[in-house]
XYZ file of C-alpha atoms in Angstrom:
414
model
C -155.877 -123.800 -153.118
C -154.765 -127.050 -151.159
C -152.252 -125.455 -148.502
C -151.353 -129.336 -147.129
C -148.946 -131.182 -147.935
C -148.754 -134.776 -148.795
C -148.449 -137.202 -145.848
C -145.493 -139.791 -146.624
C -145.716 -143.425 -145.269
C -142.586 -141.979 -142.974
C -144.413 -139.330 -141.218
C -147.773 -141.601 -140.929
C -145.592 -144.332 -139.161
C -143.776 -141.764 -136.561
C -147.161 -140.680 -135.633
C -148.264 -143.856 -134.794
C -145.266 -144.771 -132.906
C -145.618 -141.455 -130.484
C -149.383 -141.959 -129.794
C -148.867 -145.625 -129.567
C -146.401 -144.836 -126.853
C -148.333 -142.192 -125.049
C -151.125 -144.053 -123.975
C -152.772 -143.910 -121.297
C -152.628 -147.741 -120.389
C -148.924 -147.682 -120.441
C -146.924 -148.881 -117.878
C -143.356 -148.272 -116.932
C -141.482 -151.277 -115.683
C -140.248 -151.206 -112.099
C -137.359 -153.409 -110.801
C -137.863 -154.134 -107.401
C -137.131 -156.756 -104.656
C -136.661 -157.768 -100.986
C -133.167 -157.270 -99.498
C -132.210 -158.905 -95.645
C -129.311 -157.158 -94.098
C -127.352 -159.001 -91.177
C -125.432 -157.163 -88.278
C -122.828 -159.376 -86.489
C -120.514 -158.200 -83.792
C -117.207 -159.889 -84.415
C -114.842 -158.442 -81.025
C -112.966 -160.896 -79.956
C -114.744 -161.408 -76.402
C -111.590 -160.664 -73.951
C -112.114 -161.517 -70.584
C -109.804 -158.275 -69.410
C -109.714 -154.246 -70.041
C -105.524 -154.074 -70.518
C -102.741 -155.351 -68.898
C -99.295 -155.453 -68.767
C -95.421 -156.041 -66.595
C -93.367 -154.597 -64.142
C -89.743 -154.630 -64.165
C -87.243 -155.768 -61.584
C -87.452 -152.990 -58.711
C -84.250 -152.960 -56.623
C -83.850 -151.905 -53.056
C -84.824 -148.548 -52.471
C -85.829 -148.041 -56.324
C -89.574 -147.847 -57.208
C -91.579 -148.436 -60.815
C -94.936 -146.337 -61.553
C -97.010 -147.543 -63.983
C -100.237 -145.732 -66.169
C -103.290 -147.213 -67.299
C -106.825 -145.907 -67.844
C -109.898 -147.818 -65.848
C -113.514 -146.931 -65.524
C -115.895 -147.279 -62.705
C -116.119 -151.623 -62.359
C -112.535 -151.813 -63.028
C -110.007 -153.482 -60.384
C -106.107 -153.582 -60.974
C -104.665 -156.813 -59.909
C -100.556 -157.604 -59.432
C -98.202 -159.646 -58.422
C -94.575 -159.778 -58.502
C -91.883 -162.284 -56.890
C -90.207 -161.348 -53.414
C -86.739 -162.800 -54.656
C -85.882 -163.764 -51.059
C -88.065 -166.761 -50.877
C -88.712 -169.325 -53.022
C -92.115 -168.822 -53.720
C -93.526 -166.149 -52.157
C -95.290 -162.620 -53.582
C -96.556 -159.644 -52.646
C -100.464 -159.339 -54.030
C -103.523 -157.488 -53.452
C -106.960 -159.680 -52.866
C -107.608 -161.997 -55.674
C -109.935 -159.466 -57.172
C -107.610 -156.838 -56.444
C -107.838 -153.587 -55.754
C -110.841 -151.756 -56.722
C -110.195 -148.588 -58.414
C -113.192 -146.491 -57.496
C -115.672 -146.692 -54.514
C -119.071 -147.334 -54.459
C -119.924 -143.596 -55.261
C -117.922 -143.379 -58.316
C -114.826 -141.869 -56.496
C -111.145 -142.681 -57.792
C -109.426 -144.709 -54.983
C -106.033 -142.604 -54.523
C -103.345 -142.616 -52.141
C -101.722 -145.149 -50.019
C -103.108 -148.266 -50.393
C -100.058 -150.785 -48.922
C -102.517 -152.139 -46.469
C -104.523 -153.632 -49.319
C -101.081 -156.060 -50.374
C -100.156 -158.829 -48.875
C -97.647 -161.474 -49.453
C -98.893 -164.592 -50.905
C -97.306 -168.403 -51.018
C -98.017 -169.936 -54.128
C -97.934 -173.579 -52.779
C -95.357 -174.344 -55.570
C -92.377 -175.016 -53.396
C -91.258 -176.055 -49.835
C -90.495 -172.753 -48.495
C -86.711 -172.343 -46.856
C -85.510 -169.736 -44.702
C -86.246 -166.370 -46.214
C -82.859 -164.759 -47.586
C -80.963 -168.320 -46.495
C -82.914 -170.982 -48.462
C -80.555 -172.316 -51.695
C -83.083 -172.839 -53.878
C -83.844 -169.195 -53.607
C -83.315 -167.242 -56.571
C -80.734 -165.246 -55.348
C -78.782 -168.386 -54.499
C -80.672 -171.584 -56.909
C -78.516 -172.897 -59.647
C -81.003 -172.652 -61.924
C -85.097 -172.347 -62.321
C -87.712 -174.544 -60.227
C -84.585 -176.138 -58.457
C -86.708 -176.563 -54.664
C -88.669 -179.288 -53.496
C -91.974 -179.570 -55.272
C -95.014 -178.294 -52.691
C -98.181 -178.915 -54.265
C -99.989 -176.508 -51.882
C -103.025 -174.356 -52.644
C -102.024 -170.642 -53.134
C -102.456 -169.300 -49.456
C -101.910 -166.011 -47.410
C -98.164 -166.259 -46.194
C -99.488 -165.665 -43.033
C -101.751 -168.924 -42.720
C -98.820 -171.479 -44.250
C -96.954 -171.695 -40.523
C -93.559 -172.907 -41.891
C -91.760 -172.075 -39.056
C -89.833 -169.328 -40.685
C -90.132 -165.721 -40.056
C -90.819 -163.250 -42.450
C -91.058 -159.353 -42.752
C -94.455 -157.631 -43.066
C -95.578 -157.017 -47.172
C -95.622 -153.282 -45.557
C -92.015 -152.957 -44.169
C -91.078 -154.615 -47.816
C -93.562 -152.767 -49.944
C -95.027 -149.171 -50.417
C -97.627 -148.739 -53.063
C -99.879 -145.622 -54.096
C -102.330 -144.442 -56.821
C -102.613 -141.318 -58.322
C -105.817 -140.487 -60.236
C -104.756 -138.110 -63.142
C -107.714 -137.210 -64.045
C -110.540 -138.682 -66.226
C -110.314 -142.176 -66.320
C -106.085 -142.256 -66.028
C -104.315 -144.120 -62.913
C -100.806 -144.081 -61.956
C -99.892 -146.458 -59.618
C -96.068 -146.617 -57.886
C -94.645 -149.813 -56.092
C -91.834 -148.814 -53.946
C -89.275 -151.456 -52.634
C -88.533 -150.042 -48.989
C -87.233 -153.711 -47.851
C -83.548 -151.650 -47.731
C -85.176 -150.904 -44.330
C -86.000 -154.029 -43.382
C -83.903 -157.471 -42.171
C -83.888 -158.601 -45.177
C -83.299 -156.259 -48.201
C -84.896 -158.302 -51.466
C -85.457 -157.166 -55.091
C -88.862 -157.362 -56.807
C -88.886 -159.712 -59.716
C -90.911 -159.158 -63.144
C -94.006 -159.160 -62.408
C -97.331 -158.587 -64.312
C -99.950 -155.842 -63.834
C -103.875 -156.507 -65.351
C -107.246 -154.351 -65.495
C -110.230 -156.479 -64.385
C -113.433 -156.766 -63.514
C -114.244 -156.116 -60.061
C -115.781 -160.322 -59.894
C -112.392 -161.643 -61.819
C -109.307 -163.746 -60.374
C -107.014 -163.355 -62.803
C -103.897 -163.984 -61.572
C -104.684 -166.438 -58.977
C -107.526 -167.341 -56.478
C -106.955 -168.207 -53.300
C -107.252 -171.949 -52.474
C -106.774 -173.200 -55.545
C -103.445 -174.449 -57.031
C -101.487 -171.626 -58.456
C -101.370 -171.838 -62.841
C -98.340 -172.203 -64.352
C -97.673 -168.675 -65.265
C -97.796 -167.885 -61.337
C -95.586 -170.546 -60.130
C -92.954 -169.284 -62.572
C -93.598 -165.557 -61.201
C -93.624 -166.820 -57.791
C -90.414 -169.000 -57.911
C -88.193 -167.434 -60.432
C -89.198 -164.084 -61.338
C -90.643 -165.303 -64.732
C -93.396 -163.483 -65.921
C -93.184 -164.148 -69.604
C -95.866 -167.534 -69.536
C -98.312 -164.867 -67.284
C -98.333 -162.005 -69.597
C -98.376 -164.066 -72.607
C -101.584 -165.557 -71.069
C -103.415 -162.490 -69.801
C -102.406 -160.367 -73.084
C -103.910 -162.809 -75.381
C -107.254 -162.156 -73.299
C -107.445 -159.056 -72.516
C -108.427 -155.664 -74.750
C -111.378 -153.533 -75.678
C -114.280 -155.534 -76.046
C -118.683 -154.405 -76.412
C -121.963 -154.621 -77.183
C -123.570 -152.784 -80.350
C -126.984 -151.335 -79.106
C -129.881 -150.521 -81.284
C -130.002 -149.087 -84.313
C -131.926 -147.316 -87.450
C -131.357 -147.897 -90.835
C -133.396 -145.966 -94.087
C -134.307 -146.689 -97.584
C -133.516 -143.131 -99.566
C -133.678 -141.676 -96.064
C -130.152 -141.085 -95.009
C -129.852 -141.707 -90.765
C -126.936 -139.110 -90.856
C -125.498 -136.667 -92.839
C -121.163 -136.317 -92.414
C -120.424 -132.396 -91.300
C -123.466 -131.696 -89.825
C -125.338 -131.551 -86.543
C -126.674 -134.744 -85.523
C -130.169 -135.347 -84.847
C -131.836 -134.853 -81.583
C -132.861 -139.013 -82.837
C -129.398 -139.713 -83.876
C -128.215 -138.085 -80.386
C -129.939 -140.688 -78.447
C -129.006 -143.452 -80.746
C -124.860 -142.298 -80.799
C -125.022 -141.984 -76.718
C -127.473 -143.943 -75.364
C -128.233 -146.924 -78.227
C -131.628 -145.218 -77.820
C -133.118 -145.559 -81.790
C -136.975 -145.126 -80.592
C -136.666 -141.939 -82.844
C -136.259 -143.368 -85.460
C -139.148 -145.314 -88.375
C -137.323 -147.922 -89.566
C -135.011 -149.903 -86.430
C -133.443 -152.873 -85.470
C -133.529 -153.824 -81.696
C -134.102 -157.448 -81.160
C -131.043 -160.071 -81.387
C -131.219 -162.984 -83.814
C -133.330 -165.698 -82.109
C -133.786 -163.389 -78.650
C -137.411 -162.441 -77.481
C -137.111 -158.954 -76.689
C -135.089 -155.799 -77.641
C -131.502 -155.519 -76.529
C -127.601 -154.777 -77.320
C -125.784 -158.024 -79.281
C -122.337 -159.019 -77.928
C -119.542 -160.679 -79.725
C -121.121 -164.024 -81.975
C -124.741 -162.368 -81.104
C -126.090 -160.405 -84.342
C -128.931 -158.557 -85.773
C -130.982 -158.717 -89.006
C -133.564 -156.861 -90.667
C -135.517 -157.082 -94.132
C -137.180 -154.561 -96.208
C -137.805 -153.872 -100.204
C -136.639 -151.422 -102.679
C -136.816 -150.412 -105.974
C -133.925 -149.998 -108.670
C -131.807 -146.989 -108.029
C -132.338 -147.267 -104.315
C -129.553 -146.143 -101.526
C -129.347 -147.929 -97.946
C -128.394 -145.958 -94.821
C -127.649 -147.284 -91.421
C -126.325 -146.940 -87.980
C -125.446 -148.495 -84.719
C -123.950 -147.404 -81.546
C -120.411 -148.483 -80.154
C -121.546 -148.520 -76.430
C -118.183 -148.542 -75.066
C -118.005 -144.714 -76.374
C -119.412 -141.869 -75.443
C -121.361 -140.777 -79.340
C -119.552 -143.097 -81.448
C -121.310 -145.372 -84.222
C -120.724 -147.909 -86.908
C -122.666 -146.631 -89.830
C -122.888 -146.189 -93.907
C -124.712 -144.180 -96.073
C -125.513 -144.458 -100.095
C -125.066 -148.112 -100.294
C -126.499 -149.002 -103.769
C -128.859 -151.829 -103.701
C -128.692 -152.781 -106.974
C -125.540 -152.789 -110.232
C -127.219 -152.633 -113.395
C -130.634 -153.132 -112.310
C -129.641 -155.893 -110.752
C -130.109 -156.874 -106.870
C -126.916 -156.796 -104.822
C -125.618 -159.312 -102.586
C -122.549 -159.696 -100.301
C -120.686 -158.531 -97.308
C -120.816 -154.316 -96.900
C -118.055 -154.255 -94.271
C -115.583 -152.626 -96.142
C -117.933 -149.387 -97.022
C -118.637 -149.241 -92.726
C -116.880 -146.514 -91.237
C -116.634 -145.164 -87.452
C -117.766 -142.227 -86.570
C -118.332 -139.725 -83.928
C -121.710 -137.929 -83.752
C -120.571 -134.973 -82.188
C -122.861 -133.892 -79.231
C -121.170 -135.561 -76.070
C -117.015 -134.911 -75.068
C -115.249 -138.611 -75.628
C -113.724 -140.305 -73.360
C -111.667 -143.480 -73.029
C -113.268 -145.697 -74.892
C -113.792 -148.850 -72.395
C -113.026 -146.823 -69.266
C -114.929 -143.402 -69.917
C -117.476 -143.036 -66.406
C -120.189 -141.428 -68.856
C -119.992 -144.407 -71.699
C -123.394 -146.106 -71.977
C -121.958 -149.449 -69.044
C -121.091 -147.419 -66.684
C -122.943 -144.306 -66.719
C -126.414 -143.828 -63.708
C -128.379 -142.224 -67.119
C -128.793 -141.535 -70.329
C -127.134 -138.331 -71.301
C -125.033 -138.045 -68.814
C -121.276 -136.426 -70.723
C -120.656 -132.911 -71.070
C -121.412 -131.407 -74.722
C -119.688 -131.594 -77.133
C -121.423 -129.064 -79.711
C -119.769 -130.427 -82.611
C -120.898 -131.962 -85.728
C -120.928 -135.677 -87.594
C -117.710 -136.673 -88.056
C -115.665 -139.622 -88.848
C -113.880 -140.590 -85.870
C -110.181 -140.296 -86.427
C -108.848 -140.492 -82.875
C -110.244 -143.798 -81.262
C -106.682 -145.371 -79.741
C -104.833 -147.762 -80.332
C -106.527 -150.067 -78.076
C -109.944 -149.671 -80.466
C -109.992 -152.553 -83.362
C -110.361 -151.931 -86.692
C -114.018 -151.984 -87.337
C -114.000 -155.430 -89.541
C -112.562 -156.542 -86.486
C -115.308 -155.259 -84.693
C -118.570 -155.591 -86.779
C -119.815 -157.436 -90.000
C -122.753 -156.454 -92.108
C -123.761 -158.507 -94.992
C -126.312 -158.222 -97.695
C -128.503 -160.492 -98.900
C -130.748 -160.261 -102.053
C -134.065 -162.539 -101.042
């Protein structure tokens, strides 16, 4: 007896189907393609670390004021001494640097460093007599126009007499630890012939090279002039605030195609150590190191960029990162961007999926000022541990930008 059954035109054609597309010559399509991503660092490129102003300081009275300030860093100030008509008390036109050549915090009494300054805006009168002194003007910029250089008060020989800056003046700095100063000025002219307030004045972090409130021999700017002769300081600190803030490099980084370069909540990398501290990403396959249209490997600073290309197939994730060398472990990184929608190759700018974050192996600092930050440290690894893990970093400061208005990473589909 015939135990098989019948084989229908239905079953004949799904059996050719399935062998047909079994074969051995088959082929599954692949969507792939090349992708170039671009790294630009978009800080504003202030010429100063932080600033700020000083209010009048009577007789006997005295101001303090805080700021943080890393090895490099010089604090430069200058306020009116009302008695005069232009005349203020100063440090150098650098200022006064705020740690020695060993790395040591400059504290104590440092009134020999100030001096009082003529701004060569206007013909100087007898001090506490003159009437176009602001005690006794009618109004602003009332004197006889000068047109002097800005000078030591000691080198102008007007003829008049004046007080020492140090039986007017008594400043000292505190170091409160880590990378905080407190200085104090101290008006101690009620012990001298002529008792004077201090005007407004204005206060700024600098670079230990930088003039930037006046330099001597040249003609004093307009925001010192009104300082020197009227007590003014709203055209200074309007001009020194709108330069001056946190501003870096981006060092070296590593990026990875379905190879994530960090993972959130865990312990970074011994390569991902030396790329968070040190913008060291040598551990690392896949890097970028050399700046757009540069020669040879190096950090990019504000308008300076990186790029990099690579290929991937459909379904592919992007990871990257890229240290914020004015920290001590922080970088700018992403990971699981998608590189394509729909099989489809993506294009456009990724800033908005960039977070910052803190890698967790060296103790922060001030970012800008910290003495074991990547500028200012003798070597790499150089902070105390930190023992923690991959986080993002939820405590920069206010003083840190937002980080699409510190770095911008596009994506482009080639």
């Amino acid at each position: 007896m015939n135990y098989l059954k019948p084989i229908t035109l239905l079953t004949l054609l799904a059996i050719m189907v399935f062998t047909t597309g079994c074969g051995d010559d088959d082929e599954v399509m692949v969507v792939s393609n090349n992708f170039t991503v671009t790294i630009e660092n978009t800080f504003v490129g202030n010429d100063f670390f932080t600033n700020g102003v000083t209010g009048v300081i009577m007789p006997g009275t005295s101001e303090s004021i805080s700021f943080n300030a890393g090895k490099g860093h010089n604090l430069s100030f200058a306020t009116m001494y009302v008695q005069s008509n232009d005349v203020f008390f100063g440090a150098g036109e650098n200022g006064i640097a705020l740690y020695d050549a060993n790395g040591n915090a400059t504290t104590g009494n440092v009134t020999s460093m100030i001096s009082l300054w003529d701004a060569g805006t206007e013909v100087n009168e007898a001090p506490g007599e003159g009437m176009n002194q602001a005690p006794r003007q009618s109004g602003p910029n009332t004197g006889e126009t000068e047109n002097s250089p800005v000078r030591l008060l000691s080198m102008v020989n007007d003829g008049f007499t004046y007080p020492e800056a140090s039986e007017l003046i008594e400043v000292n700095i505190m170091h409160d630890g880590g990378t905080m100063f407190t200085i104090t000025l101290k008006n101690i002219s009620n012990n001298s012939a002529i008792a004077s307030p201090f005007a407004p004045g204005t206060w700024v972090v600098n670079s230990a090279t930088q003039t930037p409130l006046f330099a001597a021999g040249n003609t004093a700017s307009m925001g010192l002039e009104r300082i020197a002769e009227d007590g003014n300081n709203e055209a200074m600190n309007n001009n020194i605030s709108s330069r001056s803030g946190l501003v870096g490099p981006f060092a070296p980084g590593a990026y990875g195609v379905n190879d994530a370069v960090f993972t959130v909540g865990q312990a970074a990398s011994g390569p991902l150590e030396a790329l968070a501290e040190d913008g060291n990403s040598s551990g690392f396959t896949n890097v970028f190191n050399t700046p757009v249209g540069a020669s040879d490997p190096g950090p990019i600073f504000p308008g300076s960029s990186y790029s990099f290309s690579f290929s991937a197939e459909e379904g592919s994730i992007l990871s990257f990162a890229t240290m914020m060398v004015q920290s001590n472990d922080w970088f700018i990184g992403a990971n699981d961007i998608d590189l394509f929608a729909n099989g489809v190759p993506k294009s456009g700018d990724l800033t908005a999926m960039l977070s910052l974050y803190d890698a967790g192996t060296e103790t922060d600092e001030y970012a800008g000022a910290g003495n074991n930050q990547a500028p200012r440290q003798s070597g790499a690894n150089m902070g105390a541990p930190e023992n923690g893990n991959v986080m993002l970093e939820s405590s920069a400061g206010a003083h840190v930008p937002s980080v699409a208005n510190m770095i911008k990473v596009t994506l482009a589909a080639n």
